[in-house]
PDB file of C-alpha atoms in Angstrom:
ATOM      1  CA  ASP W   1       8.252 -12.712 -17.072  1.00  0.00           C
ATOM      2  CA  ILE W   2       6.694 -15.181 -15.059  1.00  0.00           C
ATOM      3  CA  GLN W   3       2.988 -14.364 -15.184  1.00  0.00           C
ATOM      4  CA  MET W   4       0.907 -15.347 -12.185  1.00  0.00           C
ATOM      5  CA  THR W   5      -2.842 -16.113 -12.053  1.00  0.00           C
ATOM      6  CA  GLN W   6      -5.213 -16.587  -9.249  1.00  0.00           C
ATOM      7  CA  SER W   7      -9.103 -17.836  -8.934  1.00  0.00           C
ATOM      8  CA  PRO W   8     -11.211 -17.098  -8.197  1.00  0.00           C
ATOM      9  CA  SER W   9     -10.798 -13.388  -8.676  1.00  0.00           C
ATOM     10  CA  SER W  10     -13.282 -12.909  -5.893  1.00  0.00           C
ATOM     11  CA  LEU W  11     -15.405 -14.775  -3.821  1.00  0.00           C
ATOM     12  CA  SER W  12     -18.382 -14.683  -1.165  1.00  0.00           C
ATOM     13  CA  ALA W  13     -18.210 -16.633   2.176  1.00  0.00           C
ATOM     14  CA  SER W  14     -19.464 -17.271   5.719  1.00  0.00           C
ATOM     15  CA  VAL W  15     -17.606 -17.125   9.084  1.00  0.00           C
ATOM     16  CA  GLY W  16     -16.812 -20.762   9.509  1.00  0.00           C
ATOM     17  CA  ASP W  17     -16.024 -21.863   6.096  1.00  0.00           C
ATOM     18  CA  ARG W  18     -13.229 -23.440   4.641  1.00  0.00           C
ATOM     19  CA  VAL W  19     -11.742 -21.309   1.614  1.00  0.00           C
ATOM     20  CA  THR W  20      -9.244 -22.083  -0.994  1.00  0.00           C
ATOM     21  CA  ILE W  21      -7.675 -19.874  -3.270  1.00  0.00           C
ATOM     22  CA  THR W  22      -5.304 -20.997  -6.017  1.00  0.00           C
ATOM     23  CA  CYS W  23      -2.556 -19.462  -7.711  1.00  0.00           C
ATOM     24  CA  ARG W  24      -0.646 -20.556 -11.036  1.00  0.00           C
ATOM     25  CA  ALA W  25       2.419 -19.886 -12.289  1.00  0.00           C
ATOM     26  CA  SER W  26       3.295 -19.354 -16.138  1.00  0.00           C
ATOM     27  CA  GLN W  27       6.448 -21.892 -15.609  1.00  0.00           C
ATOM     28  CA  ASP W  28       8.114 -23.662 -13.154  1.00  0.00           C
ATOM     29  CA  ILE W  29       8.862 -21.754 -10.105  1.00  0.00           C
ATOM     30  CA  SER W  30       9.885 -24.574  -7.373  1.00  0.00           C
ATOM     31  CA  SER W  31       8.526 -23.697  -4.101  1.00  0.00           C
ATOM     32  CA  TYR W  32       9.430 -20.072  -4.654  1.00  0.00           C
ATOM     33  CA  LEU W  33       6.268 -18.811  -3.638  1.00  0.00           C
ATOM     34  CA  ALA W  34       4.653 -16.495  -1.177  1.00  0.00           C
ATOM     35  CA  TRP W  35       0.872 -15.372  -0.134  1.00  0.00           C
ATOM     36  CA  PHE W  36      -0.331 -11.797   1.351  1.00  0.00           C
ATOM     37  CA  GLN W  37      -3.263 -10.606   2.790  1.00  0.00           C
ATOM     38  CA  GLN W  38      -4.360  -7.248   2.309  1.00  0.00           C
ATOM     39  CA  LYS W  39      -7.002  -5.112   4.158  1.00  0.00           C
ATOM     40  CA  PRO W  40      -8.111  -1.665   2.789  1.00  0.00           C
ATOM     41  CA  GLY W  41      -5.999   1.120   3.574  1.00  0.00           C
ATOM     42  CA  LYS W  42      -3.325  -0.859   5.008  1.00  0.00           C
ATOM     43  CA  ALA W  43       0.068  -2.777   3.694  1.00  0.00           C
ATOM     44  CA  PRO W  44       0.219  -6.413   2.547  1.00  0.00           C
ATOM     45  CA  LYS W  45       1.068  -8.848   5.348  1.00  0.00           C
ATOM     46  CA  SER W  46       3.501 -11.854   4.047  1.00  0.00           C
ATOM     47  CA  LEU W  47       1.199 -14.837   5.333  1.00  0.00           C
ATOM     48  CA  ILE W  48       3.149 -17.829   3.969  1.00  0.00           C
ATOM     49  CA  TYR W  49       6.654 -18.263   2.324  1.00  0.00           C
ATOM     50  CA  GLY W  50       8.043 -20.980   0.157  1.00  0.00           C
ATOM     51  CA  ALA W  51       4.912 -22.326  -0.769  1.00  0.00           C
ATOM     52  CA  SER W  52       4.085 -23.621   2.742  1.00  0.00           C
ATOM     53  CA  SER W  53       5.836 -21.812   5.694  1.00  0.00           C
ATOM     54  CA  LEU W  54       3.800 -19.936   7.856  1.00  0.00           C
ATOM     55  CA  GLN W  55       5.099 -16.625   9.087  1.00  0.00           C
ATOM     56  CA  SER W  56       5.376 -16.311  12.404  1.00  0.00           C
ATOM     57  CA  GLY W  57       2.513 -15.004  14.106  1.00  0.00           C
ATOM     58  CA  VAL W  58       0.140 -16.441  11.493  1.00  0.00           C
ATOM     59  CA  PRO W  59      -2.939 -18.505  12.570  1.00  0.00           C
ATOM     60  CA  SER W  60      -2.830 -21.839  11.604  1.00  0.00           C
ATOM     61  CA  ARG W  61      -6.052 -21.648   9.787  1.00  0.00           C
ATOM     62  CA  PHE W  62      -4.086 -20.613   7.392  1.00  0.00           C
ATOM     63  CA  SER W  63      -2.065 -23.222   5.099  1.00  0.00           C
ATOM     64  CA  GLY W  64      -0.208 -23.577   2.098  1.00  0.00           C
ATOM     65  CA  SER W  65       0.585 -26.375  -0.657  1.00  0.00           C
ATOM     66  CA  GLY W  66       2.039 -26.705  -3.993  1.00  0.00           C
ATOM     67  CA  SER W  67       4.852 -26.717  -6.245  1.00  0.00           C
ATOM     68  CA  GLY W  68       5.918 -26.024  -9.388  1.00  0.00           C
ATOM     69  CA  THR W  69       2.935 -24.454 -11.105  1.00  0.00           C
ATOM     70  CA  TYR W  70       0.094 -24.740  -8.954  1.00  0.00           C
ATOM     71  CA  PHE W  71      -0.274 -23.886  -5.451  1.00  0.00           C
ATOM     72  CA  THR W  72      -3.170 -23.341  -2.820  1.00  0.00           C
ATOM     73  CA  LEU W  73      -3.968 -21.262  -0.457  1.00  0.00           C
ATOM     74  CA  THR W  74      -6.470 -22.497   2.473  1.00  0.00           C
ATOM     75  CA  ILE W  75      -8.167 -20.855   5.434  1.00  0.00           C
ATOM     76  CA  SER W  76      -9.666 -23.207   7.377  1.00  0.00           C
ATOM     77  CA  GLY W  77     -12.467 -21.749   9.479  1.00  0.00           C
ATOM     78  CA  LEU W  78     -12.632 -18.156   8.400  1.00  0.00           C
ATOM     79  CA  GLN W  79     -12.876 -15.461  10.676  1.00  0.00           C
ATOM     80  CA  PRO W  80     -14.026 -11.847  10.551  1.00  0.00           C
ATOM     81  CA  GLU W  81     -10.487 -10.778  10.631  1.00  0.00           C
ATOM     82  CA  ASP W  82      -9.759 -12.267   7.203  1.00  0.00           C
ATOM     83  CA  PHE W  83     -12.098 -11.036   4.882  1.00  0.00           C
ATOM     84  CA  ALA W  84      -9.288  -9.010   2.764  1.00  0.00           C
ATOM     85  CA  THR W  85      -7.408  -9.249  -0.631  1.00  0.00           C
ATOM     86  CA  TYR W  86      -5.242 -12.131  -0.933  1.00  0.00           C
ATOM     87  CA  TYR W  87      -2.071 -12.163  -3.562  1.00  0.00           C
ATOM     88  CA  CYS W  88       0.094 -14.759  -4.431  1.00  0.00           C
ATOM     89  CA  GLN W  89       3.942 -13.871  -5.348  1.00  0.00           C
ATOM     90  CA  GLN W  90       6.514 -15.934  -6.994  1.00  0.00           C
ATOM     91  CA  TYR W  91      10.052 -15.072  -6.495  1.00  0.00           C
ATOM     92  CA  ASN W  92      12.076 -17.623  -8.428  1.00  0.00           C
ATOM     93  CA  THR W  93      13.201 -15.501 -11.125  1.00  0.00           C
ATOM     94  CA  TYR W  94      13.429 -11.745 -11.399  1.00  0.00           C
ATOM     95  CA  PRO W  95      11.126  -9.593 -12.021  1.00  0.00           C
ATOM     96  CA  VAL W  96       9.258 -10.911  -9.040  1.00  0.00           C
ATOM     97  CA  THR W  97       5.717 -11.068  -9.792  1.00  0.00           C
ATOM     98  CA  PHE W  98       2.171 -11.083  -8.093  1.00  0.00           C
ATOM     99  CA  GLY W  99      -0.924 -12.661  -8.972  1.00  0.00           C
ATOM    100  CA  PRO W 100      -3.643 -10.008  -9.589  1.00  0.00           C
ATOM    101  CA  GLY W 101      -5.432 -10.782  -6.504  1.00  0.00           C
ATOM    102  CA  THR W 102      -8.288 -12.495  -4.875  1.00  0.00           C
ATOM    103  CA  LYS W 103     -11.024 -10.833  -2.920  1.00  0.00           C
ATOM    104  CA  VAL W 104     -12.763 -12.454   0.297  1.00  0.00           C
ATOM    105  CA  ASP W 105     -16.047 -10.736   1.292  1.00  0.00           C
ATOM    106  CA  ILE W 106     -18.655 -11.652   3.417  1.00  0.00           C
ATOM    107  CA  LYS W 107     -21.483 -13.652   2.222  1.00  0.00           C
TER     108      LYS W 107
ATOM    109  CA  GLN I   1      10.317  -6.483  16.544  1.00  0.00           C
ATOM    110  CA  VAL I   2      10.807  -5.396  13.108  1.00  0.00           C
ATOM    111  CA  GLN I   3       9.431  -2.007  11.817  1.00  0.00           C
ATOM    112  CA  LEU I   4       9.780  -0.248   8.629  1.00  0.00           C
ATOM    113  CA  VAL I   5       8.613   3.368   9.011  1.00  0.00           C
ATOM    114  CA  GLN I   6       8.288   5.203   5.509  1.00  0.00           C
ATOM    115  CA  SER I   7       8.152   9.226   5.088  1.00  0.00           C
ATOM    116  CA  GLY I   8       5.269  10.967   4.611  1.00  0.00           C
ATOM    117  CA  ALA I   9       2.914  11.520   1.650  1.00  0.00           C
ATOM    118  CA  GLU I  10       4.042  13.450  -1.539  1.00  0.00           C
ATOM    119  CA  VAL I  11       2.499  15.635  -4.210  1.00  0.00           C
ATOM    120  CA  LYS I  12       4.699  16.101  -6.950  1.00  0.00           C
ATOM    121  CA  LYS I  13       4.007  17.536 -10.455  1.00  0.00           C
ATOM    122  CA  PRO I  14       4.718  15.850 -13.873  1.00  0.00           C
ATOM    123  CA  GLY I  15       8.010  15.756 -14.896  1.00  0.00           C
ATOM    124  CA  ALA I  16       9.070  16.149 -11.086  1.00  0.00           C
ATOM    125  CA  SER I  17      10.965  13.529  -8.896  1.00  0.00           C
ATOM    126  CA  VAL I  18      10.437  12.055  -5.533  1.00  0.00           C
ATOM    127  CA  LYS I  19      12.513  10.329  -3.055  1.00  0.00           C
ATOM    128  CA  ILE I  20      10.682   8.549  -0.558  1.00  0.00           C
ATOM    129  CA  SER I  21      12.692   7.031   2.636  1.00  0.00           C
ATOM    130  CA  CYS I  22      12.027   3.904   4.622  1.00  0.00           C
ATOM    131  CA  LYS I  23      13.799   3.350   8.195  1.00  0.00           C
ATOM    132  CA  ALA I  24      14.254   0.121   9.693  1.00  0.00           C
ATOM    133  CA  SER I  25      14.203  -1.219  13.133  1.00  0.00           C
ATOM    134  CA  GLY I  26      14.366  -4.442  14.948  1.00  0.00           C
ATOM    135  CA  TYR I  27      16.537  -6.301  12.391  1.00  0.00           C
ATOM    136  CA  THR I  28      20.457  -6.278  11.271  1.00  0.00           C
ATOM    137  CA  PHE I  29      19.753  -3.735   8.642  1.00  0.00           C
ATOM    138  CA  SER I  30      22.724  -4.355   6.584  1.00  0.00           C
ATOM    139  CA  SER I  31      22.340  -7.890   6.377  1.00  0.00           C
ATOM    140  CA  TYR I  32      18.923  -8.209   4.371  1.00  0.00           C
ATOM    141  CA  TYR I  33      17.700  -7.102   1.032  1.00  0.00           C
ATOM    142  CA  MET I  34      15.003  -4.554   0.809  1.00  0.00           C
ATOM    143  CA  HIS I  35      12.343  -4.654  -2.108  1.00  0.00           C
ATOM    144  CA  TRP I  36      10.010  -1.833  -3.040  1.00  0.00           C
ATOM    145  CA  VAL I  37       6.635  -2.445  -4.450  1.00  0.00           C
ATOM    146  CA  ARG I  38       3.903   0.154  -5.437  1.00  0.00           C
ATOM    147  CA  GLN I  39      -0.174  -0.045  -5.870  1.00  0.00           C
ATOM    148  CA  ALA I  40      -1.955   2.403  -7.719  1.00  0.00           C
ATOM    149  CA  PRO I  41      -5.524   3.292  -6.759  1.00  0.00           C
ATOM    150  CA  GLY I  42      -7.698   0.472  -6.889  1.00  0.00           C
ATOM    151  CA  GLN I  43      -5.124  -1.752  -8.509  1.00  0.00           C
ATOM    152  CA  GLY I  44      -2.760  -4.990  -7.395  1.00  0.00           C
ATOM    153  CA  LEU I  45       0.815  -4.602  -6.323  1.00  0.00           C
ATOM    154  CA  GLU I  46       3.586  -4.031  -8.738  1.00  0.00           C
ATOM    155  CA  TRP I  47       7.137  -4.934  -7.876  1.00  0.00           C
ATOM    156  CA  MET I  48       9.455  -2.175  -8.629  1.00  0.00           C
ATOM    157  CA  GLY I  49      13.330  -4.024  -7.573  1.00  0.00           C
ATOM    158  CA  LEU I  50      15.247  -4.782  -4.852  1.00  0.00           C
ATOM    159  CA  ILE I  51      18.550  -3.726  -3.227  1.00  0.00           C
ATOM    160  CA  ASN I  52      21.101  -6.158  -1.817  1.00  0.00           C
ATOM    161  CA  PRO I  53      22.213  -5.678   1.980  1.00  0.00           C
ATOM    162  CA  SER I  54      25.568  -3.824   1.011  1.00  0.00           C
ATOM    163  CA  GLY I  55      23.739  -1.501  -1.069  1.00  0.00           C
ATOM    164  CA  GLU I  56      26.128  -2.154  -4.214  1.00  0.00           C
ATOM    165  CA  ILE I  57      23.713  -4.139  -6.200  1.00  0.00           C
ATOM    166  CA  THR I  58      20.292  -3.137  -7.585  1.00  0.00           C
ATOM    167  CA  THR I  59      17.611  -5.264  -9.562  1.00  0.00           C
ATOM    168  CA  TYR I  60      15.088  -2.973 -11.187  1.00  0.00           C
ATOM    169  CA  ALA I  61      12.231  -4.067 -13.109  1.00  0.00           C
ATOM    170  CA  GLN I  62      12.642  -3.613 -16.825  1.00  0.00           C
ATOM    171  CA  LYS I  63       9.343  -0.970 -16.773  1.00  0.00           C
ATOM    172  CA  PHE I  64      11.118   1.309 -14.412  1.00  0.00           C
ATOM    173  CA  GLN I  65      14.597   0.978 -15.606  1.00  0.00           C
ATOM    174  CA  GLY I  66      16.453   4.354 -16.120  1.00  0.00           C
ATOM    175  CA  ARG I  67      14.311   6.425 -14.009  1.00  0.00           C
ATOM    176  CA  VAL I  68      14.531   4.652 -10.604  1.00  0.00           C
ATOM    177  CA  THR I  69      17.368   4.783  -8.229  1.00  0.00           C
ATOM    178  CA  MET I  70      17.203   2.510  -4.994  1.00  0.00           C
ATOM    179  CA  THR I  71      19.977   3.212  -2.083  1.00  0.00           C
ATOM    180  CA  ARG I  72      20.472   2.537   1.209  1.00  0.00           C
ATOM    181  CA  ASP I  73      22.479   3.932   4.357  1.00  0.00           C
ATOM    182  CA  ALA I  74      23.943   1.652   6.612  1.00  0.00           C
ATOM    183  CA  SER I  75      24.443   4.571   9.224  1.00  0.00           C
ATOM    184  CA  THR I  76      20.686   5.079   9.552  1.00  0.00           C
ATOM    185  CA  SER I  77      19.313   1.741   8.523  1.00  0.00           C
ATOM    186  CA  THR I  78      17.300   3.660   6.035  1.00  0.00           C
ATOM    187  CA  ALA I  79      16.478   2.491   2.563  1.00  0.00           C
ATOM    188  CA  TYR I  80      15.718   5.317  -0.280  1.00  0.00           C
ATOM    189  CA  LEU I  81      13.518   4.952  -3.212  1.00  0.00           C
ATOM    190  CA  GLU I  82      13.851   7.722  -5.837  1.00  0.00           C
ATOM    191  CA  LEU I  83      11.728   7.807  -8.661  1.00  0.00           C
ATOM    192  CA  ASP I  84      12.079  10.459 -11.784  1.00  0.00           C
ATOM    193  CA  SER I  85      10.184  11.652 -14.506  1.00  0.00           C
ATOM    194  CA  LEU I  86       6.618  11.421 -12.765  1.00  0.00           C
ATOM    195  CA  THR I  87       3.553  10.866 -14.654  1.00  0.00           C
ATOM    196  CA  SER I  88       0.047  10.759 -13.289  1.00  0.00           C
ATOM    197  CA  GLU I  89       0.553   7.056 -13.955  1.00  0.00           C
ATOM    198  CA  ASP I  90       2.797   7.061 -10.934  1.00  0.00           C
ATOM    199  CA  THR I  91       0.274   8.085  -8.315  1.00  0.00           C
ATOM    200  CA  ALA I  92       0.319   5.342  -6.073  1.00  0.00           C
ATOM    201  CA  VAL I  93       1.314   4.076  -2.941  1.00  0.00           C
ATOM    202  CA  TYR I  94       5.103   3.046  -2.406  1.00  0.00           C
ATOM    203  CA  TYR I  95       6.134   0.207   0.204  1.00  0.00           C
ATOM    204  CA  CYS I  96       9.451  -0.772   1.536  1.00  0.00           C
ATOM    205  CA  ALA I  97       9.580  -4.513   2.188  1.00  0.00           C
ATOM    206  CA  SER I  98      12.517  -6.301   3.643  1.00  0.00           C
ATOM    207  CA  HIS I  99      13.728  -9.741   2.818  1.00  0.00           C
ATOM    208  CA  LEU I 100      14.473 -11.784   5.763  1.00  0.00           C
ATOM    209  CA  TYR I 101      13.668 -15.023   4.935  1.00  0.00           C
ATOM    210  CA  SER I 102      11.991 -15.175   1.611  1.00  0.00           C
ATOM    211  CA  SER I 103      10.997 -12.336  -0.343  1.00  0.00           C
ATOM    212  CA  CYS I 104       8.744  -9.436   1.122  1.00  0.00           C
ATOM    213  CA  ASP I 105       8.797 -10.426   4.713  1.00  0.00           C
ATOM    214  CA  PHE I 106       8.049  -7.077   6.478  1.00  0.00           C
ATOM    215  CA  TRP I 107       6.335  -4.320   4.783  1.00  0.00           C
ATOM    216  CA  GLY I 108       6.612  -0.336   5.898  1.00  0.00           C
ATOM    217  CA  GLN I 109       2.970   1.650   6.079  1.00  0.00           C
ATOM    218  CA  GLY I 110       3.372   2.897   2.535  1.00  0.00           C
ATOM    219  CA  THR I 111       3.552   6.513   1.249  1.00  0.00           C
ATOM    220  CA  LEU I 112       1.394   7.988  -0.895  1.00  0.00           C
ATOM    221  CA  VAL I 113       2.493   9.522  -3.931  1.00  0.00           C
ATOM    222  CA  THR I 114       0.147  11.835  -5.958  1.00  0.00           C
ATOM    223  CA  VAL I 115       1.363  13.381  -9.364  1.00  0.00           C
ATOM    224  CA  SER I 116      -0.758  16.004 -10.315  1.00  0.00           C
ATOM    225  CA  SER I 117      -0.337  19.426 -12.541  1.00  0.00           C
TER     226      SER I 117
END
């Protein structure tokens, strides 16, 4: 199975900050990488697919980059509604696997 | 708009089975894959498997092989997840997620399954 790791596991940030989360795959997954946002008690929400394509309706302050084994999710100008846990997911190979998550909370 | 509405919470005893439904609307149900993902309390997301658009092909995570069954009914635009031989470790929120563009693009609201004697 492809192992996904994320760093940091948690971070504290202020409204307006630029935040970057990294995700690494244990082997080459090309651009088959998605990012999800999850708030407490809610279902995950897809933000980005194909490593850098924004899902419809997702604010442009979210961006994704990378390919192969190294990926990043950047939030440019953190908003109050962005405090949540973020997961990466590879869908290049079955089984689909998720990273352990990065919790973004208020400083 | 795409909507996935899941069945309600379940409480089961160890050894029992559970069957969860996921009713889709807002898109052509029979054209897209459906994933199932679960999340144990306080834990991350765990992929369980998926079913192809026709319902003829399923791919399950090895961990669940032999006790999971995913099906779908095109006439009602509903997907189903059945999990057998439940233990306390199966206590989790179970999500369906439709694969329209990439992987898990749209998610159901989740179904809490509690396994307790």
